[in-house]
Coordinates of C-alpha atoms in Angstrom, one line a residue:
Chain A
M319 CA -11.0 38.7 19.2
P320 CA -13.7 36.5 20.5
T321 CA -15.0 35.7 23.8
K322 CA -13.9 33.3 25.7
P323 CA -16.1 30.6 26.8
A324 CA -15.8 29.3 30.3
S325 CA -14.8 26.1 29.4
P326 CA -11.6 25.6 26.9
L327 CA -12.3 23.6 23.2
L328 CA -8.7 21.8 24.4
Q329 CA -7.1 21.1 27.3
L330 CA -3.8 19.5 27.9
L331 CA -3.5 18.5 32.0
N332 CA 0.2 17.6 33.0
L333 CA 0.8 16.2 29.4
Q334 CA 3.8 13.6 29.3
V335 CA 4.7 11.5 26.3
S336 CA 7.5 9.4 25.6
Y337 CA 9.1 9.0 22.2
G338 CA 11.9 6.2 21.3
G339 CA 12.6 5.5 25.4
I340 CA 13.0 9.4 26.1
Q341 CA 10.4 11.2 27.9
A342 CA 10.5 14.2 25.0
V343 CA 7.2 16.0 27.2
K344 CA 7.6 16.2 30.4
G345 CA 4.0 17.4 31.9
V346 CA 2.4 20.0 29.3
D347 CA -0.3 22.3 30.6
L348 CA -1.9 23.9 28.1
E349 CA -5.1 25.8 26.6
L350 CA -7.0 26.4 23.7
F351 CA -10.6 28.4 23.4
K352 CA -12.8 28.1 20.4
G353 CA -11.7 30.4 17.5
E354 CA -8.1 30.7 18.9
L355 CA -4.6 31.4 17.1
V356 CA -2.3 29.6 19.2
C357 CA 1.1 29.7 18.7
L358 CA 3.4 26.8 20.3
I359 CA 6.9 28.5 20.1
G360 CA 10.3 26.9 21.1
A361 CA 14.1 25.5 19.8
N362 CA 14.4 22.4 18.1
G363 CA 13.5 19.2 20.4
A364 CA 12.0 21.1 22.8
G365 CA 8.9 18.9 22.3
K366 CA 6.5 20.7 19.9
T367 CA 6.1 18.2 17.4
T368 CA 5.6 15.4 20.2
T369 CA 2.7 18.0 22.0
L370 CA 1.1 18.1 18.5
N371 CA 1.7 14.2 17.3
A372 CA 0.7 13.0 21.0
I373 CA -3.0 15.5 21.0
A374 CA -3.8 14.4 17.2
G375 CA -3.6 10.6 18.7
V376 CA -0.5 9.4 16.5
L377 CA 1.2 8.9 19.1
P378 CA 0.5 7.4 22.8
L379 CA 0.2 8.9 26.1
A380 CA 2.8 8.1 29.0
G381 CA 1.0 10.2 31.9
G382 CA -1.4 13.2 32.0
E383 CA -4.7 14.2 30.2
I384 CA -6.2 15.4 27.2
R385 CA -9.7 17.3 27.4
Y386 CA -11.4 18.1 24.1
N387 CA -14.9 19.7 24.1
D388 CA -14.8 19.1 28.2
V389 CA -13.8 15.3 27.4
K390 CA -10.9 13.2 28.3
I391 CA -10.0 11.9 24.7
N392 CA -6.7 9.6 25.6
A393 CA -8.1 6.7 24.6
I394 CA -10.0 7.9 21.5
P395 CA -7.5 6.5 18.6
A396 CA -6.4 9.0 15.7
H397 CA -9.3 8.2 13.1
K398 CA -11.9 9.3 15.6
R399 CA -10.4 11.9 16.7
L400 CA -10.7 13.3 13.2
R401 CA -14.4 12.9 12.9
Q402 CA -14.6 14.5 16.1
G403 CA -12.8 17.9 14.5
I404 CA -8.8 17.4 15.6
A405 CA -6.9 17.6 12.1
L406 CA -3.5 17.7 12.4
V407 CA -0.9 18.8 9.4
P408 CA 2.4 17.0 10.5
E409 CA 5.5 18.5 9.7
G410 CA 6.8 18.2 6.6
R411 CA 3.9 18.5 4.9
G412 CA 3.5 14.5 4.7
I413 CA 1.7 15.4 1.3
F414 CA 1.4 11.7 -0.5
T415 CA 3.5 12.3 -3.0
R416 CA 2.9 10.0 -5.6
L417 CA -1.3 11.1 -5.6
T418 CA -2.2 14.4 -7.9
V419 CA -3.2 17.3 -6.1
E420 CA -6.4 16.7 -6.4
E421 CA -6.2 13.3 -4.9
N422 CA -4.5 14.6 -2.2
L423 CA -7.4 17.3 -1.7
R424 CA -10.1 14.7 -1.5
M425 CA -7.9 11.9 0.8
G426 CA -9.3 14.7 3.1
A427 CA -12.9 14.4 3.1
Y428 CA -12.0 10.6 3.3
S429 CA -13.5 9.7 6.5
R430 CA -16.7 12.3 5.3
R431 CA -19.6 10.6 3.2
D432 CA -21.8 13.8 2.5
Q433 CA -20.8 14.2 -1.4
D434 CA -22.4 17.9 -1.7
G435 CA -20.3 18.9 1.0
I436 CA -17.4 17.6 -0.1
E437 CA -17.6 19.8 -3.7
A438 CA -18.0 22.4 -1.5
D439 CA -15.5 22.5 0.5
L440 CA -13.4 22.3 -2.2
E441 CA -14.8 24.6 -4.1
K442 CA -13.9 27.0 -0.2
V443 CA -10.1 25.6 -0.2
Y444 CA -9.8 26.4 -3.9
T445 CA -10.5 29.9 -3.6
M446 CA -8.4 30.2 0.1
L447 CA -5.6 28.8 -2.6
P448 CA -5.8 29.9 -5.8
R449 CA -2.1 28.3 -6.7
V450 CA -3.1 24.9 -5.9
K451 CA -6.2 24.7 -7.9
E452 CA -3.8 25.4 -11.1
R453 CA -2.2 22.3 -10.4
L454 CA -5.0 20.0 -9.7
A455 CA -3.9 17.3 -12.1
Q456 CA -0.1 17.1 -11.2
V457 CA 1.4 14.5 -8.9
A458 CA 2.1 16.0 -5.7
G459 CA 6.0 14.7 -5.2
T460 CA 6.6 17.2 -8.1
L461 CA 5.2 20.4 -6.8
S462 CA 7.0 23.4 -4.7
G463 CA 7.5 23.2 -0.7
G464 CA 5.4 25.9 -0.6
E465 CA 2.2 24.4 -2.4
Q466 CA 2.7 21.1 -0.9
Q467 CA 2.3 23.2 2.1
M468 CA -0.5 24.7 1.0
V469 CA -2.0 21.4 0.0
A470 CA -1.2 19.8 3.2
I471 CA -3.0 22.5 4.5
G472 CA -6.2 21.8 1.9
R473 CA -6.3 18.2 2.3
A474 CA -7.2 18.7 6.3
L475 CA -9.2 21.8 5.9
L476 CA -11.8 19.0 3.5
S477 CA -12.4 17.0 6.8
R478 CA -14.3 20.3 8.0
P479 CA -11.6 20.2 11.3
K480 CA -13.0 22.3 14.3
L481 CA -9.7 22.1 15.8
L482 CA -6.1 22.4 12.9
L483 CA -3.0 21.2 14.7
L484 CA -0.2 23.0 12.3
D485 CA 3.4 21.4 12.5
E486 CA 6.2 24.0 11.3
P487 CA 4.2 25.3 8.0
S488 CA 7.5 27.7 7.4
M489 CA 9.8 25.1 7.4
G490 CA 12.4 24.8 4.7
L491 CA 10.9 27.7 3.2
A492 CA 11.4 30.7 1.2
P493 CA 10.6 33.8 3.7
L494 CA 8.4 35.4 1.1
V495 CA 6.9 32.0 0.6
V496 CA 6.4 31.9 4.6
E497 CA 4.8 35.4 4.6
K498 CA 2.1 34.1 1.8
I499 CA 1.6 30.3 4.3
F500 CA 1.0 32.5 7.1
E501 CA -1.2 34.9 5.3
V502 CA -3.6 31.2 4.4
V503 CA -3.1 30.5 8.4
Q504 CA -4.9 33.5 9.2
S505 CA -7.9 33.4 6.9
V506 CA -8.4 29.7 7.6
A507 CA -8.7 31.2 11.5
K508 CA -11.0 34.0 10.1
E509 CA -13.5 30.9 8.9
G510 CA -13.6 29.9 12.7
V511 CA -11.1 27.5 12.7
T512 CA -9.0 27.0 16.3
I513 CA -5.9 26.8 15.7
L514 CA -2.4 25.3 17.3
L515 CA 0.5 26.9 16.0
V516 CA 4.3 24.9 16.1
E517 CA 6.7 27.0 14.7
Q518 CA 9.9 27.9 15.4
N519 CA 10.4 30.6 13.1
A520 CA 9.1 32.6 16.3
N521 CA 8.9 36.1 14.9
L522 CA 6.8 35.5 12.7
A523 CA 3.8 33.0 14.4
L524 CA 3.6 35.3 17.5
E525 CA 2.9 38.5 14.9
F526 CA 0.2 36.0 14.1
S527 CA -1.3 34.4 17.1
Q528 CA -3.4 35.8 19.8
R529 CA -1.7 33.2 22.1
G530 CA 1.7 32.0 22.7
Y531 CA 3.2 29.7 24.5
V532 CA 6.9 28.8 24.5
M533 CA 8.6 25.5 25.4
E534 CA 11.9 24.4 26.3
S535 CA 13.1 20.8 27.2
G536 CA 9.5 19.6 27.7
K537 CA 8.1 21.9 29.6
I538 CA 6.1 24.8 29.0
T539 CA 8.4 28.6 30.4
L540 CA 6.2 30.9 29.3
T541 CA 2.8 31.7 28.1
G542 CA 1.2 35.1 27.4
S543 CA -0.7 37.4 24.3
G544 CA 1.6 37.5 21.2
N545 CA 2.8 40.7 22.1
E546 CA 3.7 40.6 25.3
L547 CA 6.1 37.1 24.7
L548 CA 7.5 39.7 21.2
A549 CA 8.2 42.1 24.1
D550 CA 9.8 39.8 26.8
P551 CA 13.3 40.1 26.9
K552 CA 13.8 36.4 27.7
V553 CA 12.1 35.4 24.8
R554 CA 13.8 37.9 22.6
E555 CA 17.0 36.5 23.5
A556 CA 16.5 33.1 23.5
Y557 CA 14.0 33.0 19.7
L558 CA 14.8 36.2 18.1
G559 CA 18.3 36.6 18.2
E560 CA 18.5 39.5 20.2
V561 CA 21.1 40.0 22.5
A562 CA 19.6 41.5 26.0
Chain B
M1160 CA -6.3 -3.4 -18.7
N1161 CA -5.9 0.0 -20.4
E1162 CA -1.9 0.1 -18.5
L1163 CA -1.6 -3.6 -20.1
V1164 CA -2.7 -1.9 -23.6
S1165 CA -0.7 0.7 -23.6
A1166 CA 2.3 -1.3 -22.9
V1167 CA 2.0 -2.9 -26.1
P1168 CA 4.7 -1.4 -27.9
W1169 CA 4.4 0.5 -30.9
L1170 CA 0.6 -0.7 -31.2
G1171 CA -0.5 0.6 -27.2
K1172 CA -0.5 4.4 -27.7
R1173 CA -1.1 4.8 -31.6
N1174 CA -4.2 2.4 -32.2
P1175 CA -5.1 0.7 -28.6
M1176 CA -8.4 -1.3 -29.8
A1177 CA -5.8 -3.2 -31.8
A1178 CA -3.5 -3.5 -28.9
R1179 CA -6.4 -4.9 -27.0
W1180 CA -8.0 -6.9 -29.4
L1181 CA -4.0 -8.8 -30.1
I1182 CA -3.8 -9.3 -25.8
I1183 CA -7.0 -10.8 -26.3
I1184 CA -5.9 -13.2 -29.0
I1185 CA -2.2 -14.1 -27.7
A1186 CA -4.2 -15.0 -24.2
I1187 CA -6.7 -17.3 -26.0
A1188 CA -4.0 -18.6 -28.6
A1189 CA -1.2 -19.1 -26.4
P1190 CA -1.4 -22.8 -25.1
I1191 CA -2.1 -23.6 -28.3
I1192 CA 1.0 -21.8 -30.3
A1193 CA 3.3 -23.4 -27.6
M1194 CA 1.7 -27.3 -27.8
Q1195 CA 3.8 -27.0 -31.5
F1196 CA 6.9 -27.0 -29.4
G1197 CA 6.1 -30.0 -26.5
R1198 CA 3.2 -30.6 -23.9
S1199 CA 5.4 -29.2 -21.5
W1200 CA 5.1 -25.5 -22.7
V1201 CA 1.6 -25.5 -22.1
R1202 CA 2.6 -26.9 -18.7
I1203 CA 4.7 -24.1 -18.2
L1204 CA 2.2 -21.5 -19.6
D1205 CA -0.5 -23.1 -17.0
F1206 CA 1.8 -22.2 -14.1
A1207 CA 2.8 -18.7 -15.5
L1208 CA -0.5 -18.0 -15.3
L1209 CA -0.1 -19.6 -11.3
Y1210 CA 2.6 -17.3 -10.8
M1211 CA 0.0 -14.4 -12.2
M1212 CA -2.1 -14.6 -9.6
L1213 CA 0.8 -14.9 -7.3
A1214 CA 2.5 -11.9 -8.6
L1215 CA -1.3 -10.1 -8.4
G1216 CA -1.6 -10.9 -4.7
L1217 CA 1.6 -10.1 -3.6
N1218 CA 1.6 -6.5 -5.6
L1219 CA -2.0 -6.4 -3.4
V1220 CA 0.8 -6.1 0.3
V1221 CA 3.8 -4.7 -1.6
G1222 CA 2.8 -2.2 -4.3
F1223 CA 0.1 -1.2 -3.4
A1224 CA 0.0 -0.6 0.8
G1225 CA 4.0 -0.8 0.7
L1226 CA 4.4 -3.4 2.8
L1227 CA 7.2 -5.2 2.1
D1228 CA 6.6 -9.2 2.3
L1229 CA 9.4 -11.2 2.1
G1230 CA 7.3 -14.5 3.1
Y1231 CA 4.4 -14.4 0.5
I1232 CA 5.1 -17.8 -0.5
A1233 CA 3.8 -19.5 3.0
F1234 CA 0.3 -18.4 1.8
Y1235 CA 0.8 -20.2 -1.1
A1236 CA 2.1 -23.0 1.1
V1237 CA -1.4 -22.6 3.0
G1238 CA -3.5 -23.0 0.2
A1239 CA -1.6 -26.1 -1.7
Y1240 CA -1.7 -28.2 2.3
T1241 CA -5.3 -27.3 3.0
F1242 CA -6.4 -28.9 -0.6
A1243 CA -4.0 -31.5 -0.2
F1244 CA -5.3 -32.0 3.5
L1245 CA -8.9 -31.9 1.9
A1246 CA -8.5 -33.8 -0.8
S1247 CA -6.6 -36.8 -1.2
P1248 CA -5.9 -40.1 0.1
H1249 CA -3.7 -38.9 2.9
F1250 CA -6.3 -38.7 5.5
G1251 CA -9.2 -40.2 3.0
I1252 CA -10.6 -37.2 2.4
H1253 CA -11.8 -35.9 -0.7
L1254 CA -14.0 -32.6 -0.7
P1255 CA -15.1 -31.2 -4.0
F1256 CA -13.1 -28.5 -5.6
W1257 CA -15.7 -25.7 -4.8
M1258 CA -15.8 -26.6 -1.1
V1259 CA -11.5 -26.5 -0.5
L1260 CA -11.3 -24.1 -2.4
P1261 CA -12.6 -20.8 -0.2
L1262 CA -11.8 -22.9 2.8
G1263 CA -8.5 -22.6 1.4
A1264 CA -8.3 -18.6 0.5
A1265 CA -9.9 -18.6 4.1
F1266 CA -6.9 -20.6 5.7
A1267 CA -4.2 -18.4 4.0
A1268 CA -6.1 -15.5 4.8
L1269 CA -6.3 -16.1 8.9
A1270 CA -2.4 -16.9 7.8
G1271 CA -2.1 -13.0 6.4
I1272 CA -3.5 -11.9 9.7
M1273 CA -1.2 -14.2 11.8
L1274 CA 1.2 -12.3 10.7
G1275 CA 0.3 -8.8 10.1
F1276 CA -0.4 -8.7 14.0
P1277 CA 3.3 -8.9 15.0
V1278 CA 4.6 -6.7 12.7
L1279 CA 1.6 -4.0 12.8
R1280 CA 4.3 -1.5 14.2
L1281 CA 7.3 -2.5 12.3
R1282 CA 8.1 -1.1 8.7
G1283 CA 10.8 -1.4 5.8
D1284 CA 13.9 -3.2 7.0
Y1285 CA 12.4 -4.8 9.8
L1286 CA 9.1 -6.0 8.0
A1287 CA 11.0 -7.6 5.3
I1288 CA 12.9 -10.0 8.3
V1289 CA 9.6 -10.8 10.1
T1290 CA 7.8 -12.2 7.0
L1291 CA 10.9 -14.0 5.6
G1292 CA 10.9 -15.9 8.9
F1293 CA 7.4 -16.4 8.9
G1294 CA 7.9 -17.7 5.9
E1295 CA 10.2 -20.5 6.7
I1296 CA 8.2 -21.0 9.7
I1297 CA 5.7 -22.1 7.7
R1298 CA 7.8 -23.9 5.3
I1299 CA 9.5 -25.6 8.4
F1300 CA 6.1 -26.1 10.2
M1301 CA 5.6 -28.5 6.8
L1302 CA 8.9 -30.4 6.2
N1303 CA 8.6 -31.4 10.1
L1304 CA 5.5 -32.3 11.0
N1305 CA 5.7 -35.6 10.4
Y1306 CA 6.7 -36.1 13.9
P1307 CA 4.5 -37.4 15.9
I1308 CA 1.6 -37.2 14.6
N1309 CA 1.9 -37.7 10.5
I1310 CA -0.1 -34.3 9.4
T1311 CA 2.0 -33.7 6.5
N1312 CA 3.8 -36.1 5.4
G1313 CA 7.6 -34.3 5.8
P1314 CA 10.0 -34.0 3.6
Q1315 CA 8.3 -36.7 1.5
G1316 CA 5.2 -34.5 0.6
I1317 CA 1.5 -35.6 -0.1
N1318 CA 0.4 -37.0 -3.6
A1319 CA -2.3 -38.4 -5.4
I1320 CA -4.4 -35.3 -4.7
D1321 CA -7.5 -35.0 -6.1
P1322 CA -7.7 -32.7 -9.9
I1323 CA -9.8 -29.6 -10.1
V1324 CA -13.5 -30.8 -10.4
L1325 CA -15.9 -28.7 -11.7
F1326 CA -19.7 -29.5 -11.3
G1327 CA -18.3 -32.9 -12.5
W1328 CA -16.2 -31.9 -15.3
D1329 CA -12.4 -33.4 -14.6
L1330 CA -9.7 -30.6 -15.8
S1331 CA -7.2 -33.8 -15.6
R1332 CA -9.0 -35.7 -18.0
N1333 CA -8.8 -34.7 -22.4
L1334 CA -12.2 -33.6 -22.8
Q1335 CA -13.7 -35.5 -25.8
V1336 CA -15.7 -33.2 -28.2
T1337 CA -16.0 -35.8 -30.8
E1338 CA -14.5 -39.8 -31.0
D1339 CA -11.3 -38.3 -33.1
I1340 CA -11.4 -34.7 -31.3
S1341 CA -10.3 -34.0 -28.1
I1342 CA -8.8 -31.7 -25.9
H1343 CA -5.6 -31.8 -23.5
S1344 CA -5.9 -31.6 -20.1
L1345 CA -3.8 -29.2 -20.2
Y1346 CA -5.9 -26.5 -22.3
L1347 CA -8.5 -26.6 -20.1
Y1348 CA -6.0 -26.3 -17.0
Y1349 CA -4.9 -23.0 -18.5
Y1350 CA -8.4 -21.7 -19.8
F1351 CA -9.4 -22.0 -16.5
F1352 CA -6.7 -20.6 -15.0
L1353 CA -6.8 -17.7 -16.9
A1354 CA -10.6 -17.4 -16.2
C1355 CA -9.2 -17.1 -12.7
V1356 CA -6.3 -14.6 -13.2
V1357 CA -8.9 -12.4 -15.5
G1358 CA -11.3 -12.6 -12.6
S1359 CA -8.3 -11.1 -10.2
V1360 CA -7.9 -8.3 -11.9
I1361 CA -11.2 -7.1 -12.6
F1362 CA -11.3 -7.2 -8.3
I1363 CA -8.1 -6.4 -8.3
Q1364 CA -8.6 -3.2 -10.1
R1365 CA -12.0 -2.1 -8.6
L1366 CA -10.3 -2.1 -4.9
Q1367 CA -7.7 0.0 -6.5
I1368 CA -9.8 2.8 -7.5
S1369 CA -12.0 2.6 -4.3
R1370 CA -11.9 3.8 -0.3
V1371 CA -10.1 1.1 0.8
G1372 CA -7.1 1.1 -2.4
R1373 CA -6.8 4.7 -2.2
A1374 CA -6.1 4.6 2.0
W1375 CA -3.4 2.2 0.7
A1376 CA -2.2 4.5 -1.0
A1377 CA -2.1 7.4 1.4
M1378 CA -0.4 4.5 3.8
R1379 CA 2.2 4.0 1.2
D1380 CA 3.0 7.4 0.9
D1381 CA 3.3 8.8 4.0
E1382 CA 2.1 6.4 7.1
L1383 CA 1.6 9.5 9.8
A1384 CA 0.0 12.2 7.4
A1385 CA -2.3 9.0 6.8
K1386 CA -3.3 8.5 10.5
A1387 CA -3.8 12.2 10.3
I1388 CA -6.3 12.5 8.2
G1389 CA -8.9 10.1 9.4
I1390 CA -7.3 6.5 8.2
N1391 CA -7.1 3.3 10.1
T1392 CA -4.2 2.0 9.5
R1393 CA -4.0 -0.8 11.6
N1394 CA -7.2 -2.4 9.8
L1395 CA -5.9 -1.8 6.7
K1396 CA -2.6 -3.4 7.0
L1397 CA -4.6 -6.1 8.2
L1398 CA -6.9 -6.0 5.0
A1399 CA -4.0 -5.8 2.6
F1400 CA -2.4 -8.7 4.6
S1401 CA -5.2 -11.4 4.5
L1402 CA -6.8 -10.1 1.3
G1403 CA -2.9 -10.7 -0.2
A1404 CA -2.6 -13.7 1.1
T1405 CA -6.2 -14.6 0.2
F1406 CA -4.9 -15.0 -3.6
G1407 CA -1.7 -16.5 -2.6
G1408 CA -4.3 -19.1 -1.1
V1409 CA -6.6 -19.3 -4.3
A1410 CA -3.2 -19.6 -6.5
G1411 CA -1.9 -22.8 -3.6
C1412 CA -4.7 -25.1 -4.4
L1413 CA -5.1 -24.5 -7.9
F1414 CA -1.6 -25.4 -8.1
G1415 CA -1.9 -28.6 -5.6
A1416 CA -5.3 -29.7 -7.6
F1417 CA -3.1 -29.5 -11.3
Q1418 CA 0.4 -31.1 -9.5
G1419 CA -1.5 -34.0 -7.8
F1420 CA 1.4 -33.2 -5.2
V1421 CA 2.8 -30.9 -2.8
S1422 CA 6.4 -30.2 -0.7
P1423 CA 7.5 -28.4 1.1
E1424 CA 10.3 -27.5 -1.4
S1425 CA 8.2 -26.0 -3.6
F1426 CA 7.9 -23.6 -0.6
S1427 CA 11.4 -21.7 -0.6
L1428 CA 12.8 -18.7 0.4
M1429 CA 13.7 -18.9 -3.7
E1430 CA 9.7 -18.9 -4.3
S1431 CA 9.1 -16.0 -2.6
I1432 CA 12.2 -13.7 -4.0
A1433 CA 11.1 -14.9 -7.3
V1434 CA 7.7 -14.0 -6.9
L1435 CA 8.8 -10.6 -5.5
T1436 CA 11.1 -10.0 -8.2
M1437 CA 8.1 -10.1 -10.9
V1438 CA 6.6 -7.7 -8.9
V1439 CA 9.3 -5.0 -8.6
F1440 CA 10.7 -6.3 -12.7
G1441 CA 7.3 -5.7 -14.0
G1442 CA 6.6 -2.5 -12.2
M1443 CA 5.2 -1.9 -8.7
G1444 CA 2.2 -1.0 -7.6
N1445 CA 0.9 -1.8 -11.2
I1446 CA -1.3 -4.4 -12.1
A1447 CA -0.3 -4.9 -15.7
G1448 CA 3.5 -4.8 -14.7
A1449 CA 2.4 -7.8 -12.3
I1450 CA 1.2 -9.8 -15.3
V1451 CA 4.2 -9.1 -17.7
G1452 CA 6.5 -9.6 -15.0
A1453 CA 5.5 -12.7 -14.0
F1454 CA 4.7 -13.9 -17.7
A1455 CA 8.6 -12.8 -18.5
L1456 CA 10.4 -14.2 -15.0
A1457 CA 8.0 -17.3 -15.4
L1458 CA 8.7 -18.1 -19.0
L1459 CA 12.7 -17.0 -19.2
P1460 CA 14.0 -19.8 -17.2
E1461 CA 12.7 -22.4 -19.3
I1462 CA 13.5 -20.5 -22.6
L1463 CA 16.7 -20.1 -21.5
R1464 CA 16.9 -24.0 -20.4
D1465 CA 16.1 -25.2 -23.2
V1466 CA 18.1 -22.7 -25.5
A1467 CA 21.4 -22.9 -23.4
V1468 CA 22.6 -26.7 -23.7
P1469 CA 22.6 -27.2 -27.1
M1470 CA 24.0 -24.0 -27.5
Q1471 CA 26.6 -24.9 -25.3
Q1472 CA 27.3 -28.1 -26.6
T1473 CA 27.6 -27.1 -30.6
L1474 CA 29.7 -24.2 -29.2
F1475 CA 32.0 -25.9 -26.9
G1476 CA 31.1 -29.4 -27.8
K1477 CA 29.8 -29.4 -23.8
V1478 CA 27.9 -28.0 -21.0
I1479 CA 29.9 -25.6 -19.2
L1480 CA 27.7 -23.8 -17.5
D1481 CA 24.9 -25.3 -16.0
P1482 CA 21.1 -24.2 -17.0
E1483 CA 20.8 -23.2 -13.5
V1484 CA 23.4 -21.3 -12.2
L1485 CA 22.9 -19.1 -15.8
R1486 CA 19.2 -18.8 -15.2
M1487 CA 20.5 -17.0 -11.5
L1488 CA 23.2 -14.8 -13.5
L1489 CA 21.1 -13.9 -16.2
L1490 CA 18.0 -12.8 -13.7
S1491 CA 20.7 -11.1 -12.1
L1492 CA 21.9 -9.9 -15.1
A1493 CA 17.9 -8.9 -15.9
M1494 CA 17.5 -7.3 -12.5
I1495 CA 20.8 -4.8 -12.7
L1496 CA 19.6 -4.1 -16.6
M1497 CA 16.5 -3.3 -15.2
M1498 CA 17.4 -1.2 -12.4
L1499 CA 19.5 0.9 -14.6
L1500 CA 17.1 1.8 -17.8
R1501 CA 14.0 1.6 -15.7
P1502 CA 14.3 2.1 -12.4
A1503 CA 10.5 2.1 -11.7
G1504 CA 9.7 -1.4 -13.6
L1505 CA 8.9 -2.5 -16.9
I1506 CA 5.4 -0.8 -17.0
P1507 CA 5.9 2.0 -14.5
A1508 CA 2.6 2.8 -12.3
R1509 CA 0.7 5.3 -13.2
A1510 CA -2.6 4.5 -11.5
R1511 CA -5.6 6.9 -10.8
Y1512 CA -6.9 6.3 -7.3
A1513 CA -10.1 8.2 -7.4
H1514 CA -12.8 7.5 -9.4
P1515 CA -12.5 9.4 -12.8
E1516 CA -16.0 10.7 -12.2
N1517 CA -15.0 12.7 -9.4
L1518 CA -12.3 14.0 -10.6
H1519 CA -12.5 17.6 -12.1
R1520 CA -11.9 18.0 -15.9
I1521 CA -9.6 20.8 -15.7
V1522 CA -10.8 23.7 -18.3
N1523 CA -8.8 26.5 -19.4
K1524 CA -10.8 29.7 -19.0

C-alpha cells in the first residue's frame, strides 16, 4: 500500500446534492488519497451514483464542498474537471452505441491534442483489454454487456485520468464477467490511478478495495478498511445477505 | 457522395464510378429533362433544391446532434424576411445579394442561439414542444407586425423582392447567349441552387468527421457520457442550433429572392413537419438521406397533382379525391411503409466519425 501523503487527492466536505427535487445526498464526508482504490457501497437509492456524478461535475451541488488537489472545484464545469484528471465511467456504461469500438475509445481522448501520446495510450489499453482489441471495427452497440463495460473503462483511461470514478461496473453482468472487470479495475489501480468505485456487489468490491465507505439514505454510516468492513456484522447483515 | 453513390440501386455497389457519373449527369440534366414537361417542372426542381438545403440543415440538428426541432422553418422565415426587408421596395432598401445573404445567415444563426439557450436542459418531447412553439411565435410575429408600425406587412406579405444578382448578372433574366439562343432564368436559378447544395454537402461532410461532428455523435448517443469525456455539451448544442439555423437562413434568402414574394403562410408548422419528414424518410443522420428524402418528398406531391386529377376524371368521370387530400394520404402511407420496411430511412446512416487515416487497419496476424 502506498504511503499516504498529508493531503488527500479528493475531499468531500458535507456534500449535498438535490436531484429531481429530493435531497439525494445529505452531507457526505469522504477522503481519497493518491493511489488508493476505495469503494462506496450501499443499497439502491442510497445516493452513491448522485455522489459520483457530483464529483464529476455533471450534477450541480446543493451545498458543501468538493476539493481536488486541495483546491475547491465546486464551480468548475464537467469538461474542465476531466482535463484536471477526473474521469467518470457512468452507470449503465454509457458507451456511444452508434460509433465503432475504436471511435468510442478515441472519443475518450477528446480533450487531448498530443497525437503520439494518444496512440501510445491506445496501445496500452489494447494490451490491458485484449478482447476489446479484437472488436475495434465493430459498432459498439452490438457488443455484449461485459465488452461494453470494458470499452467504457478503456475510453475513460484515454483521458489519462488521475482519479477514475467507476459507477457500478458489475451492473447486469454475469459473475464470471464481473470478476474479469474487477481484474481490469485492479490492473488500472496498479498503474497508479486513484479509483473511487461505486458498487452494489459489496462483497467483491470490499475484497478488491483498500478502504470502503458505506452509504445509507444519503449519508455515510460506516467507514474502514476493506477487510474491516467485510468482517463488520452490520455490513454482513445489510449487504452480504447474512443473518447475524 | 460515396453514400449517395452506394444508394443507387443495382449500380451503386458494383460500379461506383459509373454510379457517380450517373448522379452528376442526372443533376446537370434534370432541368433540361423537366423542361420537356413544362416550365413549372423546372420551378419545382428549383424548390426541391431549396428543400434539400433545408433538409441538410435540419439533419445537422436532428440527425447529427440528436435535438428534435419542430420549428425549423422559423429560420427559413428569418432568412426570407431578412432578404425581403433589405432588398425590396417595402422599406426602399436595395442592398446587393451578396451583402444580404450573409446578413440573413447571421440573423438566422442568432435566432438559432436564441432558441438554443432556453432549451439547453430540455430533451425529447419537451424539446419538440418548445421548438414547435418557437416556430409558431416567429410565424405569428410575421403575421402581426404590421401594426402599430408596419414592419412585415402582415398577411399580405412583401412582394417585388429583388432577384439574385451575382456580380451584375441578374439570374431572373434569361441569359442571351446569341440572338436566337437564350438560357431560361429557371435554369440559371437551378444551377446556382445546385452549386449552393453541393457547397453545403461538402461543408457538412467535413463537419461530420471533425471534432465537432464526433462530439455531436457522442452527445446524441449518451449525453451524460459525453459530458464525462470532456465535451462541453452546452456550447455544442448552441452550435448545432445556430449552424442548422444558418442553413435555414441561407435557404430562406434564396427562397425570397427566387420567389420575389414572401408571406407568413409559407412558414407554417406543416412546412417544418415536411422538412422533418424529408430527413426521417431519407435516413436520419445521413447527408445522402437528407438529399434523397428532400428530392423524393418535394417531387412526389407535384407528380401526384399532375397524375391524380386526370386519372380520376377518366376513371370516374369526376374528381373524387382532391389532390391536396390525396397528398396527405399518400405521404402518411409512405411514412408507414417506410417504418415497416426501412425503419432507418431510405438510406440508413452508416457514417464514420473518425478521420479514416486515424483508424487502425485491423490485420489478423
